[in-house]
XYZ file of C-alpha atoms in Angstrom:
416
model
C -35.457 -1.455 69.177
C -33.656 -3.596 66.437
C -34.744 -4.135 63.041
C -37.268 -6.956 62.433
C -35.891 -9.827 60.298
C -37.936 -9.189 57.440
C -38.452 -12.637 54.416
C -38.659 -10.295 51.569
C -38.356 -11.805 48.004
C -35.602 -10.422 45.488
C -37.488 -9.635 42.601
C -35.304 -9.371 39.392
C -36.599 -7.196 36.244
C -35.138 -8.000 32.597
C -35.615 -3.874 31.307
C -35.714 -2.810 27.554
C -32.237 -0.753 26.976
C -33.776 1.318 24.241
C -29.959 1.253 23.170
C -29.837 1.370 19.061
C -28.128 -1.495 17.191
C -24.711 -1.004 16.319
C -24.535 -0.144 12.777
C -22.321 0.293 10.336
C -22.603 2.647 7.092
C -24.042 1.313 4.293
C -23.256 3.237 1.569
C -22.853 0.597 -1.368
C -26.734 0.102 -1.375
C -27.096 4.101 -0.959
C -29.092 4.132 -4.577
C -26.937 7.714 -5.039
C -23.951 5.170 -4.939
C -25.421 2.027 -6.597
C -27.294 1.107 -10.025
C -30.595 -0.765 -9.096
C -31.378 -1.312 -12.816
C -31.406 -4.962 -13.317
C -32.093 -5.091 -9.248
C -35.079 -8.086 -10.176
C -33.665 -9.125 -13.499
C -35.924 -12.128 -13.020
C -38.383 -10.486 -13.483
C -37.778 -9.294 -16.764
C -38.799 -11.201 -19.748
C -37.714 -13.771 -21.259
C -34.675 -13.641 -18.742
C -33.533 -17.172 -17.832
C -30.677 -18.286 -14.834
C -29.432 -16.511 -12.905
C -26.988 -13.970 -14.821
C -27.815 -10.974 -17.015
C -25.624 -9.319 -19.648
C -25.290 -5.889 -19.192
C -24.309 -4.075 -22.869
C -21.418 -1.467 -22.271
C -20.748 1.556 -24.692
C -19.460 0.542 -28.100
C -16.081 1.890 -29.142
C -14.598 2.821 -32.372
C -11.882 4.815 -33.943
C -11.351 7.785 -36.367
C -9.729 7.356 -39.288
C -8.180 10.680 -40.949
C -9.422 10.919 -44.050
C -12.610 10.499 -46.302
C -11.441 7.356 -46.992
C -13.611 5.222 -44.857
C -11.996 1.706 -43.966
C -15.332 -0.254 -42.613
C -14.514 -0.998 -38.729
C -16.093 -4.035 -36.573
C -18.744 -3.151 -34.022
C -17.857 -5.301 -31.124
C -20.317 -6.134 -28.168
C -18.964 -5.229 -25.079
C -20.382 -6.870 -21.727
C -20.218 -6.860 -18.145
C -21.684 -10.184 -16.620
C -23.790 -9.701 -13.229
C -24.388 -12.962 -11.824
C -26.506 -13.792 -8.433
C -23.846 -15.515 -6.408
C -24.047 -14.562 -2.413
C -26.942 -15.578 -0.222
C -26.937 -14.966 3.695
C -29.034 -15.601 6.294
C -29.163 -14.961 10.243
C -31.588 -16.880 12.558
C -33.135 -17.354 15.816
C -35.221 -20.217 17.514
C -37.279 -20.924 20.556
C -39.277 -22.942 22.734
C -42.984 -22.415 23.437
C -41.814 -21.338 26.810
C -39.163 -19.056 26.202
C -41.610 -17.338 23.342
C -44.330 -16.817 25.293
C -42.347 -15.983 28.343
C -39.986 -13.860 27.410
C -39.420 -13.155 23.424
C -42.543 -12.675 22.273
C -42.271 -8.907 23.207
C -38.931 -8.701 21.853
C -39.708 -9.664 18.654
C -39.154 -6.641 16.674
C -35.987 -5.762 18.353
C -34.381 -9.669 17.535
C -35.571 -8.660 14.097
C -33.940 -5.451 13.599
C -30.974 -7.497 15.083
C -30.759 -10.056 12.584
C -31.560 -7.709 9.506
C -28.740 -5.365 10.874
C -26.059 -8.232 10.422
C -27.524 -9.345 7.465
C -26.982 -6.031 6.364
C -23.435 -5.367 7.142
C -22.544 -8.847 5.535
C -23.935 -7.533 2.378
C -22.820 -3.842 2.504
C -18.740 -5.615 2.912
C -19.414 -8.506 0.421
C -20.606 -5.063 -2.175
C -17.694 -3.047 -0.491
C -14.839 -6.673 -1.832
C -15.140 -5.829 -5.127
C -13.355 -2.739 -5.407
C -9.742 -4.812 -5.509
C -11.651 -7.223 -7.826
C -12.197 -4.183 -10.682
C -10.217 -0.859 -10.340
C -7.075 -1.303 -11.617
C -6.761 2.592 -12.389
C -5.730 4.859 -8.664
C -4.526 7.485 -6.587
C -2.372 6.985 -3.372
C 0.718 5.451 -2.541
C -0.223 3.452 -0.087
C 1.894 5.815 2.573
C 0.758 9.041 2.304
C -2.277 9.695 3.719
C -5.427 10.982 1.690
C -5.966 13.716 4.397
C -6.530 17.468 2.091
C -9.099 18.874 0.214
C -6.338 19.476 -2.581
C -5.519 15.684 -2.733
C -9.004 14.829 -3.409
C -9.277 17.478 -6.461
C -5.817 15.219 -7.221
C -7.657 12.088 -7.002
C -10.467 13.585 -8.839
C -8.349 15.450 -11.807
C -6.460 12.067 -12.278
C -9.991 10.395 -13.067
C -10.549 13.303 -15.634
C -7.226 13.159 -17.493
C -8.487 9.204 -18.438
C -12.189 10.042 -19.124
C -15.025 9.930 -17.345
C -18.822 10.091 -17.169
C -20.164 13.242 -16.290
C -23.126 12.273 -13.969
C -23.594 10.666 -10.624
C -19.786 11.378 -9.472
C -19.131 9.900 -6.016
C -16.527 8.466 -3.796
C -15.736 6.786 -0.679
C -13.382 6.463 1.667
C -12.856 5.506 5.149
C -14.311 7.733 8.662
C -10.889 8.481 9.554
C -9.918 9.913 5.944
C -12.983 11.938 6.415
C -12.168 13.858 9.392
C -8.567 14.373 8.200
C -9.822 16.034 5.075
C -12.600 18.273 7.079
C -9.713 19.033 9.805
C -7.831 20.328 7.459
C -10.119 21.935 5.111
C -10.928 24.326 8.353
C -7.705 25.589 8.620
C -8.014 26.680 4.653
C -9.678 30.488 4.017
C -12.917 29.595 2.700
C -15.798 30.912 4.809
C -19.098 29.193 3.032
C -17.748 25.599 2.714
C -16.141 25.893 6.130
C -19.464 26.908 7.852
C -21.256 24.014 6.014
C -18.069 21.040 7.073
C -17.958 22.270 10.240
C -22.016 21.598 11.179
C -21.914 17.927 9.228
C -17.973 17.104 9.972
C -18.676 15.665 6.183
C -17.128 16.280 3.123
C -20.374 16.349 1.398
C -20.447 17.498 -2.392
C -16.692 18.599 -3.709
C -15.827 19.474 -7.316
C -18.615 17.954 -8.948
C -18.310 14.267 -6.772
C -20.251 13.511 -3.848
C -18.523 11.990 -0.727
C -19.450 8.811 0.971
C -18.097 7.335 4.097
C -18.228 3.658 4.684
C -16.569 1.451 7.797
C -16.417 -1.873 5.839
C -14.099 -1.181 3.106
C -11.508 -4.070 1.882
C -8.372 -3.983 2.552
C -5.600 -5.583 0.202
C -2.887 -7.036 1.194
C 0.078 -6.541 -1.078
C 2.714 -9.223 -2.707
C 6.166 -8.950 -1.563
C 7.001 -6.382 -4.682
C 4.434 -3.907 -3.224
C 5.422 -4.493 0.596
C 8.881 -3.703 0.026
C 7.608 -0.149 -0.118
C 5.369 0.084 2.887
C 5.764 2.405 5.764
C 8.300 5.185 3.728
C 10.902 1.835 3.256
C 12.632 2.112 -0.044
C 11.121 -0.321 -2.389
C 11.866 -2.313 -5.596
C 11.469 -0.256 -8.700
C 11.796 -3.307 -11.310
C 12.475 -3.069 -15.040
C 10.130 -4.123 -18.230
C 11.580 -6.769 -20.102
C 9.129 -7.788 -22.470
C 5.281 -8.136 -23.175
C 2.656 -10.714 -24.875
C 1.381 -10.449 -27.956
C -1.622 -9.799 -26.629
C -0.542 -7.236 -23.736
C -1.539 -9.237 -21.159
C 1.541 -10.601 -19.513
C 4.440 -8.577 -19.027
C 8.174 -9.812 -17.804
C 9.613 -7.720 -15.370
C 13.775 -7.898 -13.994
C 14.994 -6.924 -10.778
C 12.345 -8.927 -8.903
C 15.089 -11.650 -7.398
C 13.591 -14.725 -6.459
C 10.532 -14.891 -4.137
C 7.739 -16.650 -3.610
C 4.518 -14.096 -3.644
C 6.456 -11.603 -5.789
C 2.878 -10.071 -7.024
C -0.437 -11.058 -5.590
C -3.956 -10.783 -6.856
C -5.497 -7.667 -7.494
C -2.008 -5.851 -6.329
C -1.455 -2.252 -8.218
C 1.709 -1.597 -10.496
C 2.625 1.865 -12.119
C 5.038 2.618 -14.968
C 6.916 5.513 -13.851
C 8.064 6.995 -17.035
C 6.793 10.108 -17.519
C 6.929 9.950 -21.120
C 5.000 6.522 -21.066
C 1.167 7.312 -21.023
C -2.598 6.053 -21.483
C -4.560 7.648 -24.660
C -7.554 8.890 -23.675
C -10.929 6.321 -23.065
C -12.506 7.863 -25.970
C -10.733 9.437 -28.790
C -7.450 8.075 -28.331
C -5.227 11.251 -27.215
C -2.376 11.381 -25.636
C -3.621 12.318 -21.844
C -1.271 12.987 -18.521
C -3.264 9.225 -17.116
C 0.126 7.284 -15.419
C -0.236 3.735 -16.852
C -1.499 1.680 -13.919
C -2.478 -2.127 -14.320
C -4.167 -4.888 -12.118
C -2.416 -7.907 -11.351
C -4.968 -10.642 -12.614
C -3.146 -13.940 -10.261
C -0.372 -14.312 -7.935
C 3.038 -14.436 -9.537
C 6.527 -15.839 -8.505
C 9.715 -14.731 -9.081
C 12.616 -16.631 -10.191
C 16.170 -15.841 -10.806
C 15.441 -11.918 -10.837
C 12.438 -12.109 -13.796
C 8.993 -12.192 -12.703
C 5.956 -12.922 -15.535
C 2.550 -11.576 -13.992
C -0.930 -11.352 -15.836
C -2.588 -7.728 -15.864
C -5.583 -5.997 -16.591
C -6.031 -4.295 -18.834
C -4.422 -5.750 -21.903
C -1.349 -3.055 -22.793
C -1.353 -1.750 -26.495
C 0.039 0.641 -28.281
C -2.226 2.691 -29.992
C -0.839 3.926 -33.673
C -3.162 6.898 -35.521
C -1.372 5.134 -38.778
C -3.363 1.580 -38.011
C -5.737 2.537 -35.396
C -7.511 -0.114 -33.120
C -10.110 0.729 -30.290
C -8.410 -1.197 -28.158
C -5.181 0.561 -28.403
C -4.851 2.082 -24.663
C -0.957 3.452 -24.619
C 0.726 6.625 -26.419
C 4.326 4.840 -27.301
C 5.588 0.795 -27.053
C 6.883 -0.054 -23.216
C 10.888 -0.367 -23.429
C 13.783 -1.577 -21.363
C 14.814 1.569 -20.354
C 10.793 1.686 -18.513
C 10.739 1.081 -14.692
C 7.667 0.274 -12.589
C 6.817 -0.422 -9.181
C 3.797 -2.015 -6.977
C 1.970 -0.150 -4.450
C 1.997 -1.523 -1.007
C -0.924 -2.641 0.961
C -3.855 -0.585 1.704
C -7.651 0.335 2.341
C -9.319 0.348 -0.955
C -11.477 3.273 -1.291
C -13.335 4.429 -4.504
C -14.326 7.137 -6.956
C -16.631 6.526 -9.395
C -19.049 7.772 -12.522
C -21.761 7.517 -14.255
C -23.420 4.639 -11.942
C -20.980 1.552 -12.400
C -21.843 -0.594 -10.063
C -24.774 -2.963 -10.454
C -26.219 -4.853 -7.846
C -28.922 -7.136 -7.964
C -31.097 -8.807 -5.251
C -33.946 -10.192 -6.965
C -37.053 -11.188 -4.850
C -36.827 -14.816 -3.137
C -40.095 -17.108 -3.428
C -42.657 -17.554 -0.518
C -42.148 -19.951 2.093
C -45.535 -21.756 2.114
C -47.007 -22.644 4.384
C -44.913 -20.404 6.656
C -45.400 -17.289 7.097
C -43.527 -14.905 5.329
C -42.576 -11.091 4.327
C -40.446 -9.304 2.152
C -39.683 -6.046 3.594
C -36.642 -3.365 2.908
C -34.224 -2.398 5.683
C -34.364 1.655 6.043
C -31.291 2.483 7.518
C -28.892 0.043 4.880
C -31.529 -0.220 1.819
C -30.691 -4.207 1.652
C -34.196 -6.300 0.330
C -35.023 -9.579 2.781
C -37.062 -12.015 3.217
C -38.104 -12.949 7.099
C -40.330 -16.046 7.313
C -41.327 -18.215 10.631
C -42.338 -21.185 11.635
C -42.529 -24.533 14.097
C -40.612 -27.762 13.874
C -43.241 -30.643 14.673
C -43.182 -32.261 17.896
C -39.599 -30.816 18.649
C -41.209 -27.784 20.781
C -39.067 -25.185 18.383
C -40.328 -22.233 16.789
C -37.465 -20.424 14.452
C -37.373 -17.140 12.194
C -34.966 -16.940 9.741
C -34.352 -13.186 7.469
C -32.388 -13.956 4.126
C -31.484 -12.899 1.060
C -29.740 -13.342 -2.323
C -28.050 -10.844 -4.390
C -24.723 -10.011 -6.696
C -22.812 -7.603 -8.149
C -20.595 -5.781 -10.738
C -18.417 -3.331 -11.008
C -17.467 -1.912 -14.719
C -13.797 -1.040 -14.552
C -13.160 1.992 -16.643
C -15.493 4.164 -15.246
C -13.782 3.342 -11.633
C -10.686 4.461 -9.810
C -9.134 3.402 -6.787
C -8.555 5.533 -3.594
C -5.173 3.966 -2.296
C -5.621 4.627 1.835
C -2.508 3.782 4.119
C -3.506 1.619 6.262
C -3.095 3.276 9.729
């Protein structure tokens, strides 16, 4: 007997995945990592605009002898200014609400604050090139031992730094390379503890972060010259500013793009030194500078602006701003590290971000609520265009940040 031809209807079923967003580690609003202090500065009285002034330490000198000479107290300040907003959005008809979103609603939600989040997290995450201008790495070796972070960490110490809240971050794959290798070391207790969380965790006093969004520079021709083992330009002092802020450099040719923004030069003289932060001893700190703006080079001198201001600081006629042990020479060579994944070590709480609390939307409806998984503050609010048939719902937010530079370090990660 054959088989009846049977008018059956294929039915189609649209099925929940229960499949997790995709997200990325926010670390930079981990409140271990980041200083929520001023995060509603609005709020706080008599507070007008949208900047606040945050007051750093004071610094002053010794003078030695009981002969006091009366020194200036000069207000230091780091400026953090609301200057980012984001938003993500999504809109319907009546139809396709009622027919087929309306369930979905908390999923498109986690969604949106999920990208919102990430955009945040990285825009946090830029300003580590912005700010560091001290560092560890060459920019070809990779960060991948337990002994090179102690390096990192003992190079932070030999400038000065703040003795609470210790932490850096680097990059998932620098993790792993440090764990892997920490495994193969003799130490029993750590090793059973790495190998359960494959995470660095808490080492010598700093805790370890891991983040997926950090920036990555992108060096000027001075610092590329050196990437991937190539033999670089090592490039001469010539002469400095008044001030300390520009310094003339030979050997550079002529090339367009010589130094870029935020690109990292070392003096290689081991003779040539920071003082000490506070107290204004000689220390084993390489001098390391910022490049402020892209500079050219033209018939073999380049001129480049760099943070911070170079000084020499003289016990004899002693300034608090005075940052080096002798005067920079001729006979001083430097170089430019190429480019790189810009990790971080920190102390002491640095970096402020603020993300002060956006106004309701009356008459729509509205809610302030705070991410769990990346700690980011939004605002959601809903509502329906008249006569056009289209309902929306928009999550946003505002925020900014600082980062105060002395009290930072950058982690110089090949880029692989």
């Amino acid at each position: 007997m054959s088989s009846p031809d049977n008018l059956l209807q294929v039915v189609q079923t649209y099925q929940k995945s229960m499949l997790g967003a995709l997200q990325n580690q926010n670390c930079f609003m981990d409140p271990r990592v980041a200083n929520f202090k001023f995060k509603n500065f609005t709020d706080i009285e008599a507070n007008l605009g949208s900047t606040v002034n945050i007051q750093l330490p004071f610094r002053y000198v010794t003078n030695p002898s009981l002969t006091a000479t009366l020194q200036p107290t000069t207000e230091r300040l780091a400026s953090l200014v609301i200057d980012k907003a984001a938003n993500t959005s999504t809109g319907w008809t009546a139809e396709q609400l009622i027919e087929n979103v309306d369930r979905f609603l908390p999923d498109i939600s986690m969604g949106r604050a999920a990208e919102l989040g990430a955009e945040i997290e990285a825009d946090i995450a830029s300003c580590i090139p912005d700010y560091t201008y001290r560092f560890y790495g060459d920019g070809n070796t990779a960060i991948s031992s337990y002994g090179q972070l102690a390096l990192a960490l003992a190079s932070q110490e030999q400038y000065g730094v703040a003795r609470t809240n210790r932490v850096g971050i680097f990059d998932p794959l620098t993790n792993v390379q440090v764990v892997n290798s920490g495994l193969n070391q003799f130490a029993t207790d750590r090793n059973n503890e790495i190998a359960n969380s494959w995470e660095v965790g808490e080492f010598k006093g700093c805790e370890w972060f891991e983040s997926n969004l950090l920036p990555v520079h992108t060096a000027g021709f001075g610092g590329e010259t050196w990437a991937r083992g190539a033999t670089g330009i090592t490039f001469t002092f010539a002469s400095i500013s008044p001030d300390g802020t520009q310094i003339t450099f030979s050997g550079a040719g002529t090339q367009t793009g010589f130094f870029a923004k935020n690109d990292l030069i070392e003096f290689t003289s081991p003779t040539l030194r920071y003082v000490t932060f506070t107290g204004h001893k000689p220390s084993g700190a390489s001098v390391q500078v910022r490049v402020v703006a892209d500079a050219d080079s033209s018939g073999g001198n380049v001129t480049v602006t760099v943070y911070p201001a170079l000084k020499v600081y003289d016990p004899n006629n002693p300034i608090a701003e005075g940052n080096l042990n002798r005067a920079i020479t001729t006979s001083d060579q430097a170089v430019a590290i190429p480019s790189h994944l810009c990790g971080l070590i920190m102390a002491g709480k640095p970096l402020y971000v603020a993300m002060p609390r956006l106004p309701n939307t009356d008459p729509f409806k509205c809610v302030s609520e705070t991410d769990p998984d990346s700690g980011v503050s939004l605002r959601l609010y809903s509502g329906y265009q008249f006569l056009q048939n289209c309902y929306g719902q928009v999550t946003d937010c505002v925020w900014g940040k600082v980062l105060v530079p002395e009290y930072t370090m950058r982690l110089v990660i090949p880029i692989q």
